[in-house]
mmCIF file of C-alpha atoms in Angstrom:
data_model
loop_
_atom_site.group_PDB
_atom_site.id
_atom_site.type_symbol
_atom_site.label_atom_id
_atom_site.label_comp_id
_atom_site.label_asym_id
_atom_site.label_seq_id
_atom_site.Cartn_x
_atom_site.Cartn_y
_atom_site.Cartn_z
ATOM 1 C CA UNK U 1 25.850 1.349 22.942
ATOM 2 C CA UNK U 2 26.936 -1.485 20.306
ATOM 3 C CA UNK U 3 24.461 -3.142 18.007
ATOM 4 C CA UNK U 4 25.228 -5.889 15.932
ATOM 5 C CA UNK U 5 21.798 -5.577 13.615
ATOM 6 C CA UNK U 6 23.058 -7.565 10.448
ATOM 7 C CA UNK U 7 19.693 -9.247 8.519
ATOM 8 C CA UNK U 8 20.453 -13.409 9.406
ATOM 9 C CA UNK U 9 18.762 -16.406 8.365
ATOM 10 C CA UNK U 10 18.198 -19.069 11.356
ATOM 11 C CA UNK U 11 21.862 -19.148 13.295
ATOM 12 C CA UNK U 12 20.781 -22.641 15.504
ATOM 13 C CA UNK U 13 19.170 -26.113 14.343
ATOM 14 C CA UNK U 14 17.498 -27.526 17.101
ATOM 15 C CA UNK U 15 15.965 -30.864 15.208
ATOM 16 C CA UNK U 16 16.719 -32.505 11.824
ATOM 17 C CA UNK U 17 14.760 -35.073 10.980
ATOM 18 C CA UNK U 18 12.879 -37.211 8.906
ATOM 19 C CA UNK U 19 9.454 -35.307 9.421
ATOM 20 C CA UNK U 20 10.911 -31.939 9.389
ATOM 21 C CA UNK U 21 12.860 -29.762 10.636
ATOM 22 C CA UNK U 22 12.969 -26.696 13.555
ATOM 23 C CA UNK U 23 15.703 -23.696 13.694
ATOM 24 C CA UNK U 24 15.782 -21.052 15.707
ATOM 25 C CA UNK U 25 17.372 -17.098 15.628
ATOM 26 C CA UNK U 26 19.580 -17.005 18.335
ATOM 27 C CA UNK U 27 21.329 -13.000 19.005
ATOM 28 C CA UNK U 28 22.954 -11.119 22.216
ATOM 29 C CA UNK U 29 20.592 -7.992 20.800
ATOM 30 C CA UNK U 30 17.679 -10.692 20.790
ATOM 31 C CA UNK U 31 18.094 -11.262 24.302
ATOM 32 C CA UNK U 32 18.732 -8.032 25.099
ATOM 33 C CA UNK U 33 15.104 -6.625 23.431
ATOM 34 C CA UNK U 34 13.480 -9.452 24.406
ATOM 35 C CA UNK U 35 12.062 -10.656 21.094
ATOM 36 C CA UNK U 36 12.926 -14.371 19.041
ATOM 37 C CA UNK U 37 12.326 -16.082 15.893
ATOM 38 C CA UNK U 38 12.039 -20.183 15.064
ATOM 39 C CA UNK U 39 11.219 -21.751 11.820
ATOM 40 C CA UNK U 40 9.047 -24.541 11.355
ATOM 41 C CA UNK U 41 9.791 -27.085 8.466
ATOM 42 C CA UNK U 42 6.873 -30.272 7.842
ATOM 43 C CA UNK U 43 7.445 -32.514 5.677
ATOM 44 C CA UNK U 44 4.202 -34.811 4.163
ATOM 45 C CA UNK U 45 3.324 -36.718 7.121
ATOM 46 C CA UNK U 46 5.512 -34.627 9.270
ATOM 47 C CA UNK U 47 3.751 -34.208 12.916
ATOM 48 C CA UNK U 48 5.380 -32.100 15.428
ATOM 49 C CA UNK U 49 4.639 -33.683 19.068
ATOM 50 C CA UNK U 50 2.125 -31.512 21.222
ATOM 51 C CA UNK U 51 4.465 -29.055 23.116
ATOM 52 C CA UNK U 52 3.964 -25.661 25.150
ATOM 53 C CA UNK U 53 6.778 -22.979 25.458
ATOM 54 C CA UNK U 54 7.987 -19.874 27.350
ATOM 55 C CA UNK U 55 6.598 -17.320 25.108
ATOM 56 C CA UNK U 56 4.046 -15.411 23.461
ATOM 57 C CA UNK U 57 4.103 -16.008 19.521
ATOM 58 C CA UNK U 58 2.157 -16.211 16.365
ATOM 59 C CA UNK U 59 2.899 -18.454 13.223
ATOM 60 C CA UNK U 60 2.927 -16.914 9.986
ATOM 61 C CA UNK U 61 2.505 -19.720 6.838
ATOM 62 C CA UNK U 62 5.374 -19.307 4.205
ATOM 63 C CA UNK U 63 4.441 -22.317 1.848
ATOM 64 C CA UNK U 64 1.632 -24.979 2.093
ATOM 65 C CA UNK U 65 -1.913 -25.183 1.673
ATOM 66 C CA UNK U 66 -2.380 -28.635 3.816
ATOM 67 C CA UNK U 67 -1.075 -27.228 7.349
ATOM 68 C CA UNK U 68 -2.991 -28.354 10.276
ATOM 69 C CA UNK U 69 -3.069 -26.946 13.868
ATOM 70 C CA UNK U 70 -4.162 -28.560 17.407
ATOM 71 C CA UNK U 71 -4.328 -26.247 19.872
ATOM 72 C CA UNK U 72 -5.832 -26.208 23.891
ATOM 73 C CA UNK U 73 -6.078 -22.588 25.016
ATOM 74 C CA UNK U 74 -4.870 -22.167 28.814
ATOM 75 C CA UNK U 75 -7.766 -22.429 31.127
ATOM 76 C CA UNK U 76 -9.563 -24.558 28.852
ATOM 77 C CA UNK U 77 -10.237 -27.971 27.894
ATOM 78 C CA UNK U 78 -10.996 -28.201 24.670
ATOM 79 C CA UNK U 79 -8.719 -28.853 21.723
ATOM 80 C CA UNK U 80 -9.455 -26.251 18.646
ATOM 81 C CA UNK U 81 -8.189 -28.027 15.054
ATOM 82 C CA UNK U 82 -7.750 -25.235 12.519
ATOM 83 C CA UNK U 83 -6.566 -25.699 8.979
ATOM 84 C CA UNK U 84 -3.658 -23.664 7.726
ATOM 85 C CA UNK U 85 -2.196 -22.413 4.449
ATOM 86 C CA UNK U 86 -0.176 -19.603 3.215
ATOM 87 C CA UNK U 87 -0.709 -16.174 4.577
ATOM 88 C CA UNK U 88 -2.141 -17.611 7.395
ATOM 89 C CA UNK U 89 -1.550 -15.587 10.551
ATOM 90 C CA UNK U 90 -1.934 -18.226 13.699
ATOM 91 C CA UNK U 91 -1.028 -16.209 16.714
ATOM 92 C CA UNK U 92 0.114 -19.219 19.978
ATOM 93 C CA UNK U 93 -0.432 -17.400 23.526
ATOM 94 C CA UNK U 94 1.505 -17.939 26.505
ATOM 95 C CA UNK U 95 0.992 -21.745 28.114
ATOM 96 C CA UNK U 96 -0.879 -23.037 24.892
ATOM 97 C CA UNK U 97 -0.254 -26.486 23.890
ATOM 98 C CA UNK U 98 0.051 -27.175 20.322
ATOM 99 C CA UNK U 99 0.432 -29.824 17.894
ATOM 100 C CA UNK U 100 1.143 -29.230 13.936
ATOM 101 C CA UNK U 101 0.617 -31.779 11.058
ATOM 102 C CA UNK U 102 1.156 -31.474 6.997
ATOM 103 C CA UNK U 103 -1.104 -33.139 5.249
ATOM 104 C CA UNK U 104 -0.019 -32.251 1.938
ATOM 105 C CA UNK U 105 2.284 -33.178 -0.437
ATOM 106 C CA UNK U 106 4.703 -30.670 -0.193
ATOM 107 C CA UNK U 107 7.143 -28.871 2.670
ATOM 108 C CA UNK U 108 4.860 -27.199 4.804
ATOM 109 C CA UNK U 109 6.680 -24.037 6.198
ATOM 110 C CA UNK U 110 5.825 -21.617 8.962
ATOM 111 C CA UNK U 111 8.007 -18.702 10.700
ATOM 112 C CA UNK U 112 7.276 -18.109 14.036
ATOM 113 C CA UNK U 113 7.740 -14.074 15.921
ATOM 114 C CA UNK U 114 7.526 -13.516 19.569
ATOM 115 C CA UNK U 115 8.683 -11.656 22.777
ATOM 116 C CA UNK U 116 10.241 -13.410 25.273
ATOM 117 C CA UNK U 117 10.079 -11.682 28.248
ATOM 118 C CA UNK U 118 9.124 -14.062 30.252
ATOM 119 C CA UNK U 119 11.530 -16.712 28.657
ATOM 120 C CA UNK U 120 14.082 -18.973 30.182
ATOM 121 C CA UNK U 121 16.324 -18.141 27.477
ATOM 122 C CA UNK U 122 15.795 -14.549 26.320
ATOM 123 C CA UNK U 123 15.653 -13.971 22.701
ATOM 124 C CA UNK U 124 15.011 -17.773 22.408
ATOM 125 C CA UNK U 125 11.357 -20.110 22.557
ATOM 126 C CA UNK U 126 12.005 -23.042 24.965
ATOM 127 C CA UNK U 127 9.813 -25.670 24.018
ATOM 128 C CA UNK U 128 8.082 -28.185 26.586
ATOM 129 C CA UNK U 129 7.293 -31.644 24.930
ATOM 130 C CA UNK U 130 3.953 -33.570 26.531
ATOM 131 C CA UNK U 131 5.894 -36.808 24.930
ATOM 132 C CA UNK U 132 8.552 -38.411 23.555
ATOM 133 C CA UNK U 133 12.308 -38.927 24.767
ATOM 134 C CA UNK U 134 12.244 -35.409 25.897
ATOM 135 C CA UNK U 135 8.836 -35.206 27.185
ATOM 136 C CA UNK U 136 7.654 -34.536 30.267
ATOM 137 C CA UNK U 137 5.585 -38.156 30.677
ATOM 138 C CA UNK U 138 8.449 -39.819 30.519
ATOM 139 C CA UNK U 139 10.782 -37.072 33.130
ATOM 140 C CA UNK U 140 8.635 -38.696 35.945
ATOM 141 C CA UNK U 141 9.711 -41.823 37.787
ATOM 142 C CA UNK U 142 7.399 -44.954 37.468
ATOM 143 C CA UNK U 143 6.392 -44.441 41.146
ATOM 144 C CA UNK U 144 4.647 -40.996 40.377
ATOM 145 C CA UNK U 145 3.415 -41.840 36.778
ATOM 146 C CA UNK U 146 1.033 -45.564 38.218
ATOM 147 C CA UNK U 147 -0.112 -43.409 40.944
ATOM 148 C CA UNK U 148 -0.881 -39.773 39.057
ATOM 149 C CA UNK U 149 -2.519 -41.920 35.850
ATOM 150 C CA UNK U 150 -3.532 -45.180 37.865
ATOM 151 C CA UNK U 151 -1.648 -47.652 35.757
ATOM 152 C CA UNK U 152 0.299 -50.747 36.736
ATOM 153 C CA UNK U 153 4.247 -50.384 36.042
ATOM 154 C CA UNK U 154 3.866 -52.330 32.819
ATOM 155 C CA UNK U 155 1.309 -49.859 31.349
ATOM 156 C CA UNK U 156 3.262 -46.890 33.388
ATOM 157 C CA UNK U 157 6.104 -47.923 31.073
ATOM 158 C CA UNK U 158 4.348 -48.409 27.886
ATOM 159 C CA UNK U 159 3.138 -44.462 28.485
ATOM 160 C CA UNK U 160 6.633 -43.406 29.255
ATOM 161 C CA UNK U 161 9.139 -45.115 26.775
ATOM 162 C CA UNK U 162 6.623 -46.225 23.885
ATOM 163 C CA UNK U 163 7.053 -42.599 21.907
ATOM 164 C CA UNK U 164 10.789 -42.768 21.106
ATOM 165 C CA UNK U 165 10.693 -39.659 18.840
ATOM 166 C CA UNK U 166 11.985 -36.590 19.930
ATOM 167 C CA UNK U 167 9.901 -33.193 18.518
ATOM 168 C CA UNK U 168 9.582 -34.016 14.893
ATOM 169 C CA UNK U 169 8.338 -37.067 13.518
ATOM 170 C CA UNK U 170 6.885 -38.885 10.417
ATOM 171 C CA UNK U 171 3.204 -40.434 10.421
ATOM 172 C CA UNK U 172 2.844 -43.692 8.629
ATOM 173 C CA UNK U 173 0.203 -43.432 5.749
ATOM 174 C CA UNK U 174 -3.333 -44.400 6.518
ATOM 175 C CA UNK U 175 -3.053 -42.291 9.680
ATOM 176 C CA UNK U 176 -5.608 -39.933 10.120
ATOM 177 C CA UNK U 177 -5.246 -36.743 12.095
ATOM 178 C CA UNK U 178 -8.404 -35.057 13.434
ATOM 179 C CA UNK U 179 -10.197 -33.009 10.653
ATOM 180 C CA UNK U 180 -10.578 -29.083 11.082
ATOM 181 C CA UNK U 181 -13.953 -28.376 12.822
ATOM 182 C CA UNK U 182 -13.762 -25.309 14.714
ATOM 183 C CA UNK U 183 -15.253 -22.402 12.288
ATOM 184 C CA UNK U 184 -16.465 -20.801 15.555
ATOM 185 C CA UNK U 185 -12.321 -20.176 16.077
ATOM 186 C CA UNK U 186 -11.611 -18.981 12.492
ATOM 187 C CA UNK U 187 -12.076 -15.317 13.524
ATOM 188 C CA UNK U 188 -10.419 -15.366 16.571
ATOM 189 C CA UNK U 189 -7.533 -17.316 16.165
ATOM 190 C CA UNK U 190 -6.897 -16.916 12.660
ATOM 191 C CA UNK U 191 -6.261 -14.081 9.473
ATOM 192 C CA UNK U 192 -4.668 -14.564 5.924
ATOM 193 C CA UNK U 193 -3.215 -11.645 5.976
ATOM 194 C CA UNK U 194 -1.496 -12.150 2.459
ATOM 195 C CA UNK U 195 -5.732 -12.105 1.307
ATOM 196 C CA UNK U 196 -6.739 -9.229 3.400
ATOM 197 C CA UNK U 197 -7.532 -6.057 1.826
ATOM 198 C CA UNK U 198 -4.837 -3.366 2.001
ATOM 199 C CA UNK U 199 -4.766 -0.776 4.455
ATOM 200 C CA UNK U 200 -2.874 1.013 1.832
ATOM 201 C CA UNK U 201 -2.343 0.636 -2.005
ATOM 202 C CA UNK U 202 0.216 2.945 -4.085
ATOM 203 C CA UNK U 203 0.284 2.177 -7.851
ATOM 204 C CA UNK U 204 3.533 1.292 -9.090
ATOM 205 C CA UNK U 205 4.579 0.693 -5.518
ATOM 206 C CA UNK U 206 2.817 -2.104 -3.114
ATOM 207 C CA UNK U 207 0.362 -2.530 -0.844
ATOM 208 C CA UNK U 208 0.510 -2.221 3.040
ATOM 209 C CA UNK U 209 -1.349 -4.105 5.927
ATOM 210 C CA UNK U 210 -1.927 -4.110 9.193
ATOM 211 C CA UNK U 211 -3.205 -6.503 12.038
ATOM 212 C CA UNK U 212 -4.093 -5.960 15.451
ATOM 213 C CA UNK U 213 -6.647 -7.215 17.938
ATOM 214 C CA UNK U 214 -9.098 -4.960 16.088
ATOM 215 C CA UNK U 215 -9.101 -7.965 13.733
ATOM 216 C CA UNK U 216 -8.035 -10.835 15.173
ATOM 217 C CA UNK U 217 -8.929 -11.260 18.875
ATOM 218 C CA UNK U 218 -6.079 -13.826 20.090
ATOM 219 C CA UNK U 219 -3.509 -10.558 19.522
ATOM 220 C CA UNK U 220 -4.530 -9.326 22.175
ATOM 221 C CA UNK U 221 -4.097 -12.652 24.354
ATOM 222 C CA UNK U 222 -0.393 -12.577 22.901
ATOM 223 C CA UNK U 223 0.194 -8.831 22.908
ATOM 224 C CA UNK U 224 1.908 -8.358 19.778
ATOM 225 C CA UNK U 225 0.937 -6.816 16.267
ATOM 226 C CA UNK U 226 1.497 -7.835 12.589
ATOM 227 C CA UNK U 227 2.059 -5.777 9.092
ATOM 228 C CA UNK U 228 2.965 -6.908 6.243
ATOM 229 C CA UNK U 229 4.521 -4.639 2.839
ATOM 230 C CA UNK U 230 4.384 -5.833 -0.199
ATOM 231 C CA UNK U 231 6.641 -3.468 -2.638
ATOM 232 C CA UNK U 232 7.021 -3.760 -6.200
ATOM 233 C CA UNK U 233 10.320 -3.700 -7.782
ATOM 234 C CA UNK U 234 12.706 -0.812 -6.299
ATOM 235 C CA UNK U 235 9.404 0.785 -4.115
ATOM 236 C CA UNK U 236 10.533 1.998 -1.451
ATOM 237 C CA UNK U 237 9.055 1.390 2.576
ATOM 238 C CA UNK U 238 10.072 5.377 3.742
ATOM 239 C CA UNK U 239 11.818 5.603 6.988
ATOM 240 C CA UNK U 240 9.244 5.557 10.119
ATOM 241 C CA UNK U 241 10.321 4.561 13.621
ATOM 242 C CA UNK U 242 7.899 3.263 16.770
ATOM 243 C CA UNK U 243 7.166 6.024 18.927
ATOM 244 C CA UNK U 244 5.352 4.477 22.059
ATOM 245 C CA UNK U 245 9.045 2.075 22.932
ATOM 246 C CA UNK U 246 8.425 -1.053 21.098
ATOM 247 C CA UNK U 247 10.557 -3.071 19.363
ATOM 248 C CA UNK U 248 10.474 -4.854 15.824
ATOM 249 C CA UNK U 249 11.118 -7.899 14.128
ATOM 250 C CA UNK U 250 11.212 -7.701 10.318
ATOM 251 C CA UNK U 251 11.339 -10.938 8.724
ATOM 252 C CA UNK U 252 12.069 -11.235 4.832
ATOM 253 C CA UNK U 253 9.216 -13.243 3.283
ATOM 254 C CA UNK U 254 9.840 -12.806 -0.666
ATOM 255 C CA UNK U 255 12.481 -11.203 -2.605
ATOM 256 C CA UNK U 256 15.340 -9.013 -2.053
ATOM 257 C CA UNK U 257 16.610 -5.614 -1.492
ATOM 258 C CA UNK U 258 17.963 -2.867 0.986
ATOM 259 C CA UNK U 259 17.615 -2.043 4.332
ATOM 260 C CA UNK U 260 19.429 1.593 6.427
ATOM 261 C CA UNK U 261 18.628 2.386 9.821
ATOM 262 C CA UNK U 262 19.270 5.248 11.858
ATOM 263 C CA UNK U 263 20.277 5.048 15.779
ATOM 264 C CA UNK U 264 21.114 7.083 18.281
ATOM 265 C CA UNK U 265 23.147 10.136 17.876
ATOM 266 C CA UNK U 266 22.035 10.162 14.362
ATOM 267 C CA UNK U 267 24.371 7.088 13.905
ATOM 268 C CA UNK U 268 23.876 4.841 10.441
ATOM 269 C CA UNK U 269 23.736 1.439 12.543
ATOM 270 C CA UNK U 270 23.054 -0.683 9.945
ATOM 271 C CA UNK U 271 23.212 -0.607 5.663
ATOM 272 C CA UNK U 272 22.964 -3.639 3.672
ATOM 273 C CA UNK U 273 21.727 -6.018 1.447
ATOM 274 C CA UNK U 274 18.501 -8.600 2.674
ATOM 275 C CA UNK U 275 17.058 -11.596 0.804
ATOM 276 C CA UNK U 276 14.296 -13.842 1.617
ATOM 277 C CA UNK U 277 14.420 -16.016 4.779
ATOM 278 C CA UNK U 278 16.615 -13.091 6.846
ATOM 279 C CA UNK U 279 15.214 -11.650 9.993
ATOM 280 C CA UNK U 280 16.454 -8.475 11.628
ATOM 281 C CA UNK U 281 15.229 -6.371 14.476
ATOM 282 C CA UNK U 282 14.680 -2.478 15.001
ATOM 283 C CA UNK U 283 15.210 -1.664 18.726
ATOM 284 C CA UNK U 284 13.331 0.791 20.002
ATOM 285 C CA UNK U 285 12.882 4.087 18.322
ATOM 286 C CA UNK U 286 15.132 3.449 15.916
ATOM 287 C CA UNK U 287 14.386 4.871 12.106
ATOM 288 C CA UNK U 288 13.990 1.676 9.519
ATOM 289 C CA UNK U 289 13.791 2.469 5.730
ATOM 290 C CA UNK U 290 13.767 -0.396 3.132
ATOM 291 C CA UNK U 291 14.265 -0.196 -0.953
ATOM 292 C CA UNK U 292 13.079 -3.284 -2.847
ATOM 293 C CA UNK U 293 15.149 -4.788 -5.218
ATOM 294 C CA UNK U 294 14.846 -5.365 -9.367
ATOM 295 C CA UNK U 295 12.002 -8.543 -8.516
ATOM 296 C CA UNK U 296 10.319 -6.764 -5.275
ATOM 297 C CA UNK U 297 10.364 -7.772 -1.773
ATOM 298 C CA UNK U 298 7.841 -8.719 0.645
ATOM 299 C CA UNK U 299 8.337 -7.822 4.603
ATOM 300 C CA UNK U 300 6.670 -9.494 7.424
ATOM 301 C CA UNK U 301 6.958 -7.005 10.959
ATOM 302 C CA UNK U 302 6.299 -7.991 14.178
ATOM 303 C CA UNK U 303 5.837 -5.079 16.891
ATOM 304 C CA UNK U 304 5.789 -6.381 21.013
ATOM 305 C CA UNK U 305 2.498 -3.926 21.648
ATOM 306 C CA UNK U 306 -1.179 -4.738 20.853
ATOM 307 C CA UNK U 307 -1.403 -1.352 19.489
ATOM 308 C CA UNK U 308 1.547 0.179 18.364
ATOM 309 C CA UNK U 309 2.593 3.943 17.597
ATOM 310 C CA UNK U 310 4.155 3.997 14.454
ATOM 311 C CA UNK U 311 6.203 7.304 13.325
ATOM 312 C CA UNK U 312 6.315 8.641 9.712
ATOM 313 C CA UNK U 313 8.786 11.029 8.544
ATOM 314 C CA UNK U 314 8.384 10.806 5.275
ATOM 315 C CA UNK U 315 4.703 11.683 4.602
ATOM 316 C CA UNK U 316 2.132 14.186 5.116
ATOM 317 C CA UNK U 317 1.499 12.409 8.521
ATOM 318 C CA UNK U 318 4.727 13.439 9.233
ATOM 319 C CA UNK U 319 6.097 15.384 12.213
ATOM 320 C CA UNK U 320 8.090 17.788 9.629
ATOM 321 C CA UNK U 321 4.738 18.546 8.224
ATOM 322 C CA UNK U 322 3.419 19.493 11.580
ATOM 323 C CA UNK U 323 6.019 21.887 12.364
ATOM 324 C CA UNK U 324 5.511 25.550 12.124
ATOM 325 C CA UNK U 325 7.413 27.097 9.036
ATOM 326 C CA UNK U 326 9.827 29.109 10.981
ATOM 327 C CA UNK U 327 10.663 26.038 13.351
ATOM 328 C CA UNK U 328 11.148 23.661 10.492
ATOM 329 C CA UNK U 329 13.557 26.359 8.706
ATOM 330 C CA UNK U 330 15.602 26.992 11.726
ATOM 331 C CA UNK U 331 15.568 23.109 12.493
ATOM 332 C CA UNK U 332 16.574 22.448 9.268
ATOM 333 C CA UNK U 333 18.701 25.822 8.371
ATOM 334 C CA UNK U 334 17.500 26.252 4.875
ATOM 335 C CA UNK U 335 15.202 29.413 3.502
ATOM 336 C CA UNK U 336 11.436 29.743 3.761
ATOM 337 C CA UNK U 337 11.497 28.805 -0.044
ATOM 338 C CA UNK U 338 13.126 25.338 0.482
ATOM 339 C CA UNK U 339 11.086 24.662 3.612
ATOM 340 C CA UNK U 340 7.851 25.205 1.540
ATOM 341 C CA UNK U 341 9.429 22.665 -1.206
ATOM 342 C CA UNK U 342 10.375 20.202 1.701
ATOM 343 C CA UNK U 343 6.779 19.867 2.826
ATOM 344 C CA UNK U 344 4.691 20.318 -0.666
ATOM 345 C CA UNK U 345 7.078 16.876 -1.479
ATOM 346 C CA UNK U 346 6.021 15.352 2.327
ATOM 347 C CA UNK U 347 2.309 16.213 1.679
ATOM 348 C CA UNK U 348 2.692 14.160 -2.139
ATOM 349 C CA UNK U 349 4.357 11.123 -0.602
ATOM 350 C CA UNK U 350 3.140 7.798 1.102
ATOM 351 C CA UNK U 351 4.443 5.659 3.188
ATOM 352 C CA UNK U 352 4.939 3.445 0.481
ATOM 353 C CA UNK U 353 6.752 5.485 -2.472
ATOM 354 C CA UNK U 354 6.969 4.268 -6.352
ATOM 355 C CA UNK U 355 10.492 3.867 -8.160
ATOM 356 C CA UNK U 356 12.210 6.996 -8.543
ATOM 357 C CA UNK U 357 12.623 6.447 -12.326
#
């Protein structure tokens, strides 16, 4: 079975304009596991038109303090307006309907992770626009728009062809978007996960975090879970591997460094350099280990299960260090003497582990 796993920054631009920009990560092994990645780009002013898509998702703020978010839930009728700013973890479920605005002064940038299982497109987010020359108001004929919004053909027109931007457009200044209101949301719907305490902190290494429906309700609505490592310069992330058959995204958020991974039949399927702004995916049960380069490196994963099984094999939670003695030594073929060194090191190590020197 052929991979092609190599670390990319968005391969497809799918708008380019004055408000902003959106690209997307567009892969055969994408497809294949079911999983994509689009990048959101605001500029001040920029608005992007209230859409829905194909697939489950959550935004994860890269830069921007201004961000804000319009969202109607399915099955409900009432728009929730959240503020958003970096760290922010916004997670969009299936058949929500969304609109995004920066009001700052500055880019405001957002990565989006997701499966797409369900997708028209697999490994891709296909977006449905309410307006605008792509939107569905205007797909209608005139007939079925004056009788489904009781309007005469003038005014059927006006709410068909008087939005002539596509996904991605500039507000003129005075114009006032709705102000977040909804702090009854804020738990629910959204986490700064860059603020949250660690789940894990190794001096001299980085920190570790996790989020799941245990701390953010809408997870479970999109069925997908969040981590994030932070590792200080050449830390190391020690290899570990999902156990329960889900797949990850890891997207580079900061820095630079290394990434191996191990495949099937023991097969090194992928070793090489990543930098900020690349995404790559671990199929299933694959073995991911990452090094952090000379300024650190900061890792954003995405796993397709609410609650997923993660595997260490480099720690004293490690299925080495469950092993009887004998079974490890005959596993392994070394003497009792190295097998006891082998697991006194597992037993001292983390999952996050300082510079060697």
């Amino acid at each position: 079975m052929d991979f092609d796993l190599s670390p990319n920054c968005p391969q497809k631009t799918l708008f380019d304009g004055e408000g902003g920009s959106y690209k997307a990560w567009s892969s055969s092994d994408l497809a294949t596991a079911k999983v994509g990645g689009g990048e959101l780009v605001l500029k001040p002013r920029g608005f992007a038109l209230p859409h829905y898509a194909d697939s489950s998702k959550f935004g994860y703020v890269l830069q921007g303090t201004e961000g804000i978010v319009g969202m109607v839930l399915p099955n409900t009728s009432k728009e929730v307006v959240l503020r958003l700013k970096k760290g922010d973890v916004i997670p969009v479920p299936l058949g929500g309907s969304s609109w995004w605005y920066n009001n700052g002064d500055s880019d405001f940038v957002i990565v989006f992770l997701g499966e797409t299982s369900k997708a028209f497109v697999p490994g891709e987010f296909t977006y449905f626009l309410l307006s605008g020359t792509v939107g569905l108001v205007g797909g209608f004929s005139s007939e079925f728009t004056r009788q489904a919004y009781n309007l005469n053909e003038k005014e059927a027109n006006k709410l068909a062809k008087n939005q002539t931007g596509m996904l991605i457009i500039k507000l003129e200044e005075g114009i006032r978007m709705p102000n977040p209101h909804d702090k009854d949301f804020l738990d629910k719907m959204l986490y700064n996960i860059d603020a949250a305490p660690a789940d894990l902190e190794v001096p001299r290494a980085g920190v570790f975090k996790t989020l799941t429906a245990a701390k953010l309700q809408c997870l479970e609505q999109v069925g997908l879970s969040v981590s994030l490592v932070k590792l200080s310069a050449n830390a190391m992330y020690s290899p570990t591997c999902t156990a329960n058959g889900s797949t990850r995204l890891i997207y580079v958020a900061e820095g630079s460094g290394k990434v191996q991974m191990v495949g099937i039949n023991g097969t090194l399927v992928l070793d090489t350099k990543i930098e900020a702004g690349q995404l790559f995916l671990v199929p299933r049960f694959f073995t991911v280990a990452e090094i952090a380069g000379s300024e650190g490196m900061k890792l954003l994963s995405m796993t397709n299960s609410t609650w997923p099984v993660i595997e260490e094999f480099a720690t004293e939670k490690s299925v080495w260090n469950a092993l009887s003695p004998i079974v490890a030594q005959v596993a392994l073929n070394v003497t009792p003497e190295f097998e006891e060194l082998f697991k006194s090191n597992i037993n001292k190590s983390s999952i996050i582990i300082p510079p060697s020197n």
